[in-house]
Tab-separated table of C-alpha atoms in Angstrom:
chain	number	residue	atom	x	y	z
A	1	UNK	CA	-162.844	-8.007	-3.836
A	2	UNK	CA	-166.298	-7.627	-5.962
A	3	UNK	CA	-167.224	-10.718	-8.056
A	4	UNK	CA	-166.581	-10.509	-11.762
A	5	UNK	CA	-169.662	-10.048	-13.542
A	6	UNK	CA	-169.774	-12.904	-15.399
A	7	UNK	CA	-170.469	-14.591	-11.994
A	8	UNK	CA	-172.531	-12.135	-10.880
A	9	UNK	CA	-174.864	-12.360	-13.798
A	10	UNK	CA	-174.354	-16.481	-13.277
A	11	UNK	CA	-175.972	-15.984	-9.606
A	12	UNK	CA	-178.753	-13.985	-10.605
A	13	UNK	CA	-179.465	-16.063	-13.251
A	14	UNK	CA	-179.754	-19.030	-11.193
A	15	UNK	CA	-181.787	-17.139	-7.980
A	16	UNK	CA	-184.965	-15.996	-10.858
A	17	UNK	CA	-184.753	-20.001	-12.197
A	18	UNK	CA	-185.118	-20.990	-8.691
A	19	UNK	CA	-187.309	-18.537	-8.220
A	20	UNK	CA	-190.205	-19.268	-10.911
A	21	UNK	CA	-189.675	-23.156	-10.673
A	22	UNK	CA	-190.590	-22.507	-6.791
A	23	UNK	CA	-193.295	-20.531	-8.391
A	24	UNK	CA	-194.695	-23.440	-10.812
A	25	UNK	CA	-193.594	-26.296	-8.095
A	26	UNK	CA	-195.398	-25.285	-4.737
A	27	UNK	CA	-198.167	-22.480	-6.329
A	28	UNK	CA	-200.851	-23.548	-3.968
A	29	UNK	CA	-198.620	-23.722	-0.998
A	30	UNK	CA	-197.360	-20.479	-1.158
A	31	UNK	CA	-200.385	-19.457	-2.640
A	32	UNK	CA	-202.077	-18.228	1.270
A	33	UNK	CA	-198.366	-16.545	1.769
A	34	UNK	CA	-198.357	-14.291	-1.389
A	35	UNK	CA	-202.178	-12.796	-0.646
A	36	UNK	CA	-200.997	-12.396	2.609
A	37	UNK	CA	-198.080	-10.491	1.842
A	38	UNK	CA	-199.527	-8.456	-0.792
A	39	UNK	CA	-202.367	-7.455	1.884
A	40	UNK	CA	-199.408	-6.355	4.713
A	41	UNK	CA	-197.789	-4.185	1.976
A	42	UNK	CA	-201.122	-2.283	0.991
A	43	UNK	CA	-202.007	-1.811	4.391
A	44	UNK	CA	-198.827	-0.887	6.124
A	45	UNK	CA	-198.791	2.666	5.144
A	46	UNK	CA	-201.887	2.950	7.226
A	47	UNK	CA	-200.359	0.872	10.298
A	48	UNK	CA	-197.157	3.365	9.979
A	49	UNK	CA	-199.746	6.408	9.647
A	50	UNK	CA	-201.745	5.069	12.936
A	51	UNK	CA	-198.140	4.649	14.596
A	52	UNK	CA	-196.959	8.476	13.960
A	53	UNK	CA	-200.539	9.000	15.540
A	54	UNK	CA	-198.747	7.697	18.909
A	55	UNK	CA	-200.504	3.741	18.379
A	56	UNK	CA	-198.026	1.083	19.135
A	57	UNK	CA	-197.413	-1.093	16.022
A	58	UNK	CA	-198.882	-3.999	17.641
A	59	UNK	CA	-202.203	-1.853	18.512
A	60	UNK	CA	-202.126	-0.457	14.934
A	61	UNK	CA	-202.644	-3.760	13.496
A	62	UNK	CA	-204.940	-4.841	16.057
A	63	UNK	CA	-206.795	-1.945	14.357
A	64	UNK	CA	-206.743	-2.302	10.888
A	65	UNK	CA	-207.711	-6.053	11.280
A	66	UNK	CA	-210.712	-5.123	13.185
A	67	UNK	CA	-211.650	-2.821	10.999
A	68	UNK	CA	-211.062	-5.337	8.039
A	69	UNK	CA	-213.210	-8.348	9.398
A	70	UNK	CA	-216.064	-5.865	9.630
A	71	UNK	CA	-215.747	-5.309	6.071
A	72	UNK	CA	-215.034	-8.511	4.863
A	73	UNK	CA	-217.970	-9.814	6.801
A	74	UNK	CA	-220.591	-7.719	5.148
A	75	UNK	CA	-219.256	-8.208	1.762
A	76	UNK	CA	-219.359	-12.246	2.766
A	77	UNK	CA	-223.037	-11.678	3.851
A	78	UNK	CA	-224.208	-9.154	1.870
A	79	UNK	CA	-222.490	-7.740	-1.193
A	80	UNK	CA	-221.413	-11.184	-2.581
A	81	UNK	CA	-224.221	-12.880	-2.704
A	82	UNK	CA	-226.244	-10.230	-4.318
A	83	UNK	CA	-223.389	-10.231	-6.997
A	84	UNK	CA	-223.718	-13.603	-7.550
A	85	UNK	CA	-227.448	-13.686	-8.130
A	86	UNK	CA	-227.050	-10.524	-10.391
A	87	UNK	CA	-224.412	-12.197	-12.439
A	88	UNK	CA	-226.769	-15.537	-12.901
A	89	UNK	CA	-229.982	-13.626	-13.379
A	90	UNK	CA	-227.741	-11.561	-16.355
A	91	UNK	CA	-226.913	-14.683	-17.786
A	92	UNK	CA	-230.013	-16.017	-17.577
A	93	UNK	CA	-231.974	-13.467	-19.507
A	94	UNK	CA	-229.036	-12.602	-22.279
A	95	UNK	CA	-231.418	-14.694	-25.148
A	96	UNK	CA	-234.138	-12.081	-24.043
A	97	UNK	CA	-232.405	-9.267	-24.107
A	98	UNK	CA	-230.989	-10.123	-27.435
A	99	UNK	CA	-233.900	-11.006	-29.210
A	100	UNK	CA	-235.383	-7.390	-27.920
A	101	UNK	CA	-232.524	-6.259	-29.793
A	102	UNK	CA	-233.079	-7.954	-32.926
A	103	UNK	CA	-236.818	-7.142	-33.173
A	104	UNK	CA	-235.655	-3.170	-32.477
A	105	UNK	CA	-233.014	-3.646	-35.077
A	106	UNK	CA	-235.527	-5.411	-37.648
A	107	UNK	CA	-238.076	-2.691	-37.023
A	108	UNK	CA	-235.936	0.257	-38.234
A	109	UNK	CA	-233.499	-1.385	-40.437
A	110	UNK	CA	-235.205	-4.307	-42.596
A	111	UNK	CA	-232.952	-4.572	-45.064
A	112	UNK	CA	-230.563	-5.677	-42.891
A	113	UNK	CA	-232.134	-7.694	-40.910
A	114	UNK	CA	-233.971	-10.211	-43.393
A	115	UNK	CA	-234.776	-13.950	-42.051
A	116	UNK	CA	-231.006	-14.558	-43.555
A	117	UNK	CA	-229.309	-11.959	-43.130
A	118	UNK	CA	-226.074	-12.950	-40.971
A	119	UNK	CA	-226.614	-10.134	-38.378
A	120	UNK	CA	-230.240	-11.541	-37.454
A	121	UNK	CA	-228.321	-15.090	-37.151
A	122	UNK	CA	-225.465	-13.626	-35.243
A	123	UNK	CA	-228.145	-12.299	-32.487
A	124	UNK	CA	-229.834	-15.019	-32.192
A	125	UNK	CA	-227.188	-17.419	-31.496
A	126	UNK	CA	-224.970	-15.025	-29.203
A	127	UNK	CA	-228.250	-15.121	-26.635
A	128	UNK	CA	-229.041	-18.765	-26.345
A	129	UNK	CA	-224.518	-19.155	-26.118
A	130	UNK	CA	-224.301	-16.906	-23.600
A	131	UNK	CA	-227.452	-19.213	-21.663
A	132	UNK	CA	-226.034	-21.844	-22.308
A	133	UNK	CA	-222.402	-21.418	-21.638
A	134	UNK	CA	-222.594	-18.399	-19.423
A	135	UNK	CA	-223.900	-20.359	-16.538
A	136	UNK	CA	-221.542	-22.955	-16.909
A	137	UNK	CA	-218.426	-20.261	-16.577
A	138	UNK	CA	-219.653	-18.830	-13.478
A	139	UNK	CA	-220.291	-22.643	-11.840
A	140	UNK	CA	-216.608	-22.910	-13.145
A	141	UNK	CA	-215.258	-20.045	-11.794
A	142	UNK	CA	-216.969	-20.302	-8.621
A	143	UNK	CA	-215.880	-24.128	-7.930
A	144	UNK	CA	-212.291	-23.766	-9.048
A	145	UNK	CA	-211.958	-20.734	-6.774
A	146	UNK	CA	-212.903	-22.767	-3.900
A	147	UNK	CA	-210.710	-25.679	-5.241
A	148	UNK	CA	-207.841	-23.844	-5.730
A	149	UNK	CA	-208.034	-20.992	-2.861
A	150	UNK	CA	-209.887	-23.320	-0.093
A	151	UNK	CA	-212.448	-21.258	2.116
A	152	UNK	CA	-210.587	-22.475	4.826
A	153	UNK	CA	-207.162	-21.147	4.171
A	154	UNK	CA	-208.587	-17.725	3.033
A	155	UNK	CA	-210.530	-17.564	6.728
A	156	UNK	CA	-207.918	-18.731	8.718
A	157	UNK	CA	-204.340	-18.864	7.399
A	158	UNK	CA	-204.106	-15.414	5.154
A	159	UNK	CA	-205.593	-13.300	8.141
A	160	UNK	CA	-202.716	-15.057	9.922
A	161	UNK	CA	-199.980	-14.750	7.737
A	162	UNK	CA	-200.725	-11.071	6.926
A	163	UNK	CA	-201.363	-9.600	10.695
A	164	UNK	CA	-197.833	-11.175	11.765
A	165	UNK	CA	-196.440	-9.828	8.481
A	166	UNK	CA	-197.658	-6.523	8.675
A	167	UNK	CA	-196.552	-6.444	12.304
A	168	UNK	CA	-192.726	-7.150	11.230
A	169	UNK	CA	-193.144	-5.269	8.121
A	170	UNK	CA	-190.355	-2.785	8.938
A	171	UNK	CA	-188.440	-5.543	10.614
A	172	UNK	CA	-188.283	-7.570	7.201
A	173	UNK	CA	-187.559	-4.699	5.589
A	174	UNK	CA	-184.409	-4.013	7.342
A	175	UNK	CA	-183.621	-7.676	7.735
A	176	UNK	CA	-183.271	-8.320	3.490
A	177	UNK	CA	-181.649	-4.887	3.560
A	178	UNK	CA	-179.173	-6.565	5.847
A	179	UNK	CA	-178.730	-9.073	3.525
A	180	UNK	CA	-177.735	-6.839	0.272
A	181	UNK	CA	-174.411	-7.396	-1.179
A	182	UNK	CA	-172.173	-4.442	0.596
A	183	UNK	CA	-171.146	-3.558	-3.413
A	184	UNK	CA	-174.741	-3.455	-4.818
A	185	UNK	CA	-176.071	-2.480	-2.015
A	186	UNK	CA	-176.937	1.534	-2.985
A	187	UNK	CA	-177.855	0.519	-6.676
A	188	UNK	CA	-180.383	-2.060	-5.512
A	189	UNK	CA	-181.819	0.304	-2.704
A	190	UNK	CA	-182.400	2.782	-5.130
A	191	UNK	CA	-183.496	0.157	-7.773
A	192	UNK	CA	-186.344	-1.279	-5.050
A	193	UNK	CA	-187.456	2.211	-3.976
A	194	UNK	CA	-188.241	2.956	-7.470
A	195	UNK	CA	-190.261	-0.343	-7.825
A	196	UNK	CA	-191.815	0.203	-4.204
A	197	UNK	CA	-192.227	4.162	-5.908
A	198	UNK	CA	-194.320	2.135	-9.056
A	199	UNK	CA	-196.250	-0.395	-7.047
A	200	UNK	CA	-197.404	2.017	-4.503
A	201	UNK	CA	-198.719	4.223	-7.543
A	202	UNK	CA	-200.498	1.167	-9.029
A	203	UNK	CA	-201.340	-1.346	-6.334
A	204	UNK	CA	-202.169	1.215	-3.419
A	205	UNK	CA	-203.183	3.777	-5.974
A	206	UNK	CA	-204.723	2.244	-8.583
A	207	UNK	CA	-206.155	-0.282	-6.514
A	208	UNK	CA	-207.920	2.373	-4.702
A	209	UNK	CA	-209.128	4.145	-7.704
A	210	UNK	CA	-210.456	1.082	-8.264
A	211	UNK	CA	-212.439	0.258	-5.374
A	212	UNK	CA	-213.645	3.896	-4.992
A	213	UNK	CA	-215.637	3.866	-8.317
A	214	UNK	CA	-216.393	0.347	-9.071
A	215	UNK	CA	-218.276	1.276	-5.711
A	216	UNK	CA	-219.519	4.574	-6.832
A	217	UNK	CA	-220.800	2.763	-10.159
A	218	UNK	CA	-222.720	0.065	-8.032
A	219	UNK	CA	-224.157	2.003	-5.916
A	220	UNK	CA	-225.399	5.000	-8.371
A	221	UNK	CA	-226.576	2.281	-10.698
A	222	UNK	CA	-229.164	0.477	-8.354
A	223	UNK	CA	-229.921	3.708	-6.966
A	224	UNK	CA	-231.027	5.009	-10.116
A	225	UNK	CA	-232.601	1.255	-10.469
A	226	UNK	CA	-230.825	-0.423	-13.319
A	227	UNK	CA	-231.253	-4.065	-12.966
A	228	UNK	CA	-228.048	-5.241	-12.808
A	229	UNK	CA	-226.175	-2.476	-11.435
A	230	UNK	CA	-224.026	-4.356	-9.080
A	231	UNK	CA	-222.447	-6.505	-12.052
A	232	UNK	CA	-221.604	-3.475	-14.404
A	233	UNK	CA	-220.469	-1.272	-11.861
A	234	UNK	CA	-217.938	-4.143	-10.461
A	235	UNK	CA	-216.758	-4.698	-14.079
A	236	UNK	CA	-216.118	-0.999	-14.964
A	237	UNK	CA	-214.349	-0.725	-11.642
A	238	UNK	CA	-211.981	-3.588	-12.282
A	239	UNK	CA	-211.366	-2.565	-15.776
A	240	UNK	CA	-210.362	1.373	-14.559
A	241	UNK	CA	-206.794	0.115	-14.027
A	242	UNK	CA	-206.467	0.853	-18.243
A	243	UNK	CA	-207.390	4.241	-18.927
A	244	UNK	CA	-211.033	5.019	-20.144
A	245	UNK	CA	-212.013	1.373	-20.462
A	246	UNK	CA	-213.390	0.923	-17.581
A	247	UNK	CA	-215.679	3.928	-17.934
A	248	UNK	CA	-216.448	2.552	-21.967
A	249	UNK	CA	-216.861	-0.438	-21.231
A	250	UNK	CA	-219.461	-0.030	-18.536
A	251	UNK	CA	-220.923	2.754	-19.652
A	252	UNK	CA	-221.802	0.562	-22.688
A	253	UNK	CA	-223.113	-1.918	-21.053
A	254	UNK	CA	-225.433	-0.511	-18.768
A	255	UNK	CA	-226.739	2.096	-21.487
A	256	UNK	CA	-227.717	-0.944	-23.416
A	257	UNK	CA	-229.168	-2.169	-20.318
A	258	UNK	CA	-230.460	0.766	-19.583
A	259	UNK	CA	-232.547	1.329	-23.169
A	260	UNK	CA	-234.309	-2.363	-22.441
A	261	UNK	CA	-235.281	-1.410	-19.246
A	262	UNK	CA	-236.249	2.029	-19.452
A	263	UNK	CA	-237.489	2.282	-22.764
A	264	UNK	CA	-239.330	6.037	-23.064
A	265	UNK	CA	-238.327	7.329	-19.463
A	266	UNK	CA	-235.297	9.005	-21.120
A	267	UNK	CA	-234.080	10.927	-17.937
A	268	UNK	CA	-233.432	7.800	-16.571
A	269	UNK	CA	-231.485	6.781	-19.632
A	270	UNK	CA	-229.578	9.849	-19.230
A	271	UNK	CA	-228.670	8.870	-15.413
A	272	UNK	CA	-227.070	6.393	-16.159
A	273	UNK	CA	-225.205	7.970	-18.792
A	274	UNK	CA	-224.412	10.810	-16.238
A	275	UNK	CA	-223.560	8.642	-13.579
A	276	UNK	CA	-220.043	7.390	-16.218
A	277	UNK	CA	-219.513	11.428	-17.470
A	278	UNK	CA	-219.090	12.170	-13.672
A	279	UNK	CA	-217.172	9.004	-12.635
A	280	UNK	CA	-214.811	10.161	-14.983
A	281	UNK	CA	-214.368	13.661	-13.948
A	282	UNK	CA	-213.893	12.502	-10.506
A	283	UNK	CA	-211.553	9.846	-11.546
A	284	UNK	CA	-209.343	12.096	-14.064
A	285	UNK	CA	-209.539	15.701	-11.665
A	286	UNK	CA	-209.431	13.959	-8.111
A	287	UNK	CA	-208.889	10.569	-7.462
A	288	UNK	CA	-205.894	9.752	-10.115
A	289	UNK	CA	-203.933	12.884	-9.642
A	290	UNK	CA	-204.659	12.547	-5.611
A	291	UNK	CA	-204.173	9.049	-5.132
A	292	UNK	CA	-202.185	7.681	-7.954
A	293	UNK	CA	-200.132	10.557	-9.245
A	294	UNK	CA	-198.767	11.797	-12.662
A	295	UNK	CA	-196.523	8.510	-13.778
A	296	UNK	CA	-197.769	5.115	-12.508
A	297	UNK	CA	-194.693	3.450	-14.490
A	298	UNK	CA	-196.634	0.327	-15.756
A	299	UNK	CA	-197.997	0.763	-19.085
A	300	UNK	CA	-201.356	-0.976	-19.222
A	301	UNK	CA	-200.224	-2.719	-22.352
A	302	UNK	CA	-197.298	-4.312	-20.962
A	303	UNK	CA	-199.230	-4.987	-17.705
A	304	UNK	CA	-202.052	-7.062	-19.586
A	305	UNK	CA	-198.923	-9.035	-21.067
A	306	UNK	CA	-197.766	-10.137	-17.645
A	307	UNK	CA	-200.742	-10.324	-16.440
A	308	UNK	CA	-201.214	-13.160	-19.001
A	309	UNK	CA	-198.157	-14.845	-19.223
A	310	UNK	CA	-197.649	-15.299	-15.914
A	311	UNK	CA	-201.411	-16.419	-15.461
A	312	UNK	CA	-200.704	-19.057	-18.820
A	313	UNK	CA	-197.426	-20.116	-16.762
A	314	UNK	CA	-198.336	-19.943	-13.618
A	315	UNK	CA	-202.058	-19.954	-12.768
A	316	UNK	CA	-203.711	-17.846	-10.379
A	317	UNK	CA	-200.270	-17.669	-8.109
A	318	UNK	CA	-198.623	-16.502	-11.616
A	319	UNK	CA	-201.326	-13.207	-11.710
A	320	UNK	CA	-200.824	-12.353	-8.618
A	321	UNK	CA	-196.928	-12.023	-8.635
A	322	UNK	CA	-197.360	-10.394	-12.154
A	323	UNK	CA	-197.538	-6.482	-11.111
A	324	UNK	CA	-194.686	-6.934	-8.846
A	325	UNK	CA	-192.699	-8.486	-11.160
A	326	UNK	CA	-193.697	-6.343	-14.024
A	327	UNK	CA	-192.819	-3.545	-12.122
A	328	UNK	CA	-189.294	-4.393	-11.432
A	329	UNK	CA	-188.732	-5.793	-14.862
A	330	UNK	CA	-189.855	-2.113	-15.879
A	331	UNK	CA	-187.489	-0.763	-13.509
A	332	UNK	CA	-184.596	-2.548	-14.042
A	333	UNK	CA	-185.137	-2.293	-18.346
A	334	UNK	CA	-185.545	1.914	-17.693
A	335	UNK	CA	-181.898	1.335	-15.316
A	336	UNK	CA	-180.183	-0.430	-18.122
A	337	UNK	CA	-181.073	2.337	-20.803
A	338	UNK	CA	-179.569	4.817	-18.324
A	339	UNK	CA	-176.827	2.928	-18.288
A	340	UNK	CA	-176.847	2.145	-22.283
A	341	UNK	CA	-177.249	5.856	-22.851
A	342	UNK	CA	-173.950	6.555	-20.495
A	343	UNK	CA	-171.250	3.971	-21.780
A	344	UNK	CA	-169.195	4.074	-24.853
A	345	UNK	CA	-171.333	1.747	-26.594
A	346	UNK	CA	-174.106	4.323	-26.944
A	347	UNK	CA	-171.730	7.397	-27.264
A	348	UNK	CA	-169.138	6.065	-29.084
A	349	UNK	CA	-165.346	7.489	-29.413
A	350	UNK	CA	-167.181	10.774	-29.965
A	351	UNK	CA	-168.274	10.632	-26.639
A	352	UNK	CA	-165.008	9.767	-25.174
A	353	UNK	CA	-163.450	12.955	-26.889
A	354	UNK	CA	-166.246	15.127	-25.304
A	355	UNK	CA	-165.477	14.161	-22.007
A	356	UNK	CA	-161.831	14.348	-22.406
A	357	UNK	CA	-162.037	17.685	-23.385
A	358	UNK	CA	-164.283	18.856	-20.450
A	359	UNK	CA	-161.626	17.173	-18.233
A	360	UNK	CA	-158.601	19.223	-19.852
A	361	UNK	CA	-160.538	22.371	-19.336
C-alpha cells in the first residue's frame, strides 16, 4: 500500500535537507567527486557512440582519456599560461588605456571634459583602480583556486574518479533506477529524462557552443593581432551561455581595444568587428540549432540566480551543482503546473461538469 502523501512529502523533505547540509558540511571533500561526475556525464555520450562503433566500454574510455590528457596537457603548457600573462599585462596597462581615452574624449568634446568635470575624474580613477586592485583579484583568484581545488587532487583523484565513473555509467544508471519507489517509479523516470533532456541541451550543448567560439574568438583575434585576444575571446565565450552577451560584451571590448591599438588602419578595426558579426551567424544558424536545439529549458535569468545563490551558500561546490539542480527545480515547477492545470483546483466545478458530460456521452 502507497504511503500517504503527507509522508511522502515528509521524506523528501528530509532527503534535500540532508542533501544541501552534506553540501555545506563536506564541500571540499566531495568537491573532486562532483567534477568528476559532471566530466563522466558530458563525455559518456561519446564512450556510448565509440561502443555502437564495436569498442568495448572499457577500450572506449581508455580512449577518450587519452585523448583528454593530450588536451589538457597543452592547455597546462601552453594556452594557460599565455592567458595568464594576457590577463596581467591587461591589467597592467588599464590606467594607459584610459587616459588615451580621456585625452580622445577631451579633444572632441571639451565641454565635457573640463579639469572638473566628473567624467574626466571618473576616467582617471577607474585606470589607476583597476591597477591597483585588478592585480590583486587575479593573485586572489589564482591562490584560492589552488587552495580550494588542490593541484594535486585535480591531477590525480578527478581523472580517477571520472574514468571509473564513466566506465559504470550505465551500470549506475540502472542501479538508482533499481532503487525507485515501484509507485513513482514511471513519474520520476519521465521526470529525470526530461532533466537529463535539459542538461544535455545546456551542459553538453551549451557547453560546446561555448568552447567552439570562445576558441574561434581567441584564435581570430590574435590572428588578426589584437593584443589581448586570448582574454576577450575567453570572456565572450564564457558569457555565450546568455544570448547575445557574449558576442556584446566582447565585441565591445576588443573594438575598444581594437581603436587604441589600431588607430587609422581601419580594416583592421573592421576585423575585429567582423570576426563577432560572423561568430554570431555561426552561433545562431549552426552551432545552437545543431548542437543545442530549439528549447534549452533554463532561462538564463533564472540560471544566473542559481548560479548565485548556490555560489553565496555554497561556494565553488554550490556553482557547480547549480545547473543540475536548476534544471530539475525547472522540471519539477513545469510538472506541477501540469498538474495544477488538470485538478479541480484549477478547473473548478465547471470542469468537473465538462468531464461528466463527455463521460455520459
Amino acid at each position: 500500500m502507497a504511503l500517504p502523501v503527507r509522508q511522502q512529502v515528509t521524506y523528501w523533505g528530509i532527503a534535500t535537507a540532508v542533501f544541501l547540509f552534506l553540501l555545506w558540511a563536506l564541500g571540499n571533500v566531495i568537491l573532486p567527486f562532483l567534477v568528476g561526475a559532471a566530466i563522466a556525464y558530458f563525455l559518456d555520450p561519446v564512450a556510448d557512440r565509440l561502443e555502437r562503433l564495436g569498442l568495448s566500454r572499457v577500450l572506449a574510455t581508455v580512449l577518450i582519456f587519452v585523448v583528454m590528457l593530450g588536451v589538457v596537457t597543452v592547455a597546462l603548457l601552453v594556452i594557460v599560461p599565455l592567458l595568464i600573462q594576457q590577463s596581467n599585462d591587461l591589467i597592467q596597462s588599464a590606467p594607459d588605456l584610459f587616459n588615451q581615452l580621456r585625452t580622445w574624449l577631451t579633444e572632441r568634446f571639451p565641454q565635457i571634459m573640463d579639469n572638473g568635470s566628473p567624467l574626466r575624474q571618473s576616467l582617471a580613477s577607474i585606470g589607476e583602480t583597476i591597477q591597483a586592485r585588478g592585480g590583486e583579484l587575479l593573485q586572489q583568484v589564482l591562490t584560492s583556486a589552488a587552495g580550494v581545488v588542490n593541484v594535486l587532487v585535480f591531477l590525480v583523484v578527478v581523472p580517477v574518479v571520472a574514468f571509473y565513473m564513466l566506465l559504470d555509467w550505465d551500470r549506475l544508471v540502472a542501479r538508482i533506477d533499481d532503487l525507485l519507489p515501484r509507485d513513482h517509479a514511471q513519474t520520476i523516470r519521465m521526470l529525470a529524462g526530461q532533466v537529463d533532456r535539459t542538461l544535455a541541451s545546456f551542459i553538453r550543448g551549451q557547453g560546446t557552443v561555448c568552447l567552439i567560439l570562445g576558441t574561434f574568438y581567441a584564435v581570430a583575434l590574435m590572428v588578426v593581432g589584437l593584443q589581448f585576444g586570448l582574454v576577450v575571446g575567453l570572456v565572450a565565450g564564457l558569457l555565450t551561455f546568455i544570448p547575445y552577451v557574449g558576442a556584446l560584451v566582447g565585441g565591445a571590448l576588443s573594438v575598444g581595444l581594437a581603436l587604441f591599438q589600431f588607430w587609422g588602419d581601419w580594416w583592421l578595426i573592421v576585423a575585429v568587428a567582423a570576426i563577432f558579426q560572423v561568430g554570431q551567424m555561426v552561433e545562431g544558424n549552426i552551432l545552437t540549432p545543431k548542437l543545442v536545439g530549439s528549447s534549452v529549458g533554463l532561462h538564463p535569468v533564472w540560471l544566473i540566480f542559481a548560479l548565485s545563490a548556490f555560489g553565496t551558500l555554497f561556494g565553488f561546490v554550490g556553482m557547480l551543482v547549480a545547473v543540475p539542480v536548476a534544471a530539475a527545480i525547472g522540471v519539477l515547477v513545469r510538472f506541477a503546473i501540469e498538474q495544477y492545470k488538470g485538478g479541480l483546483l484549477y478547473r473548478g466545478l465547471e470542469g468537473r461538469a465538462r468531464e461528466g458530460d463527455e463521460d455520459d456521452a
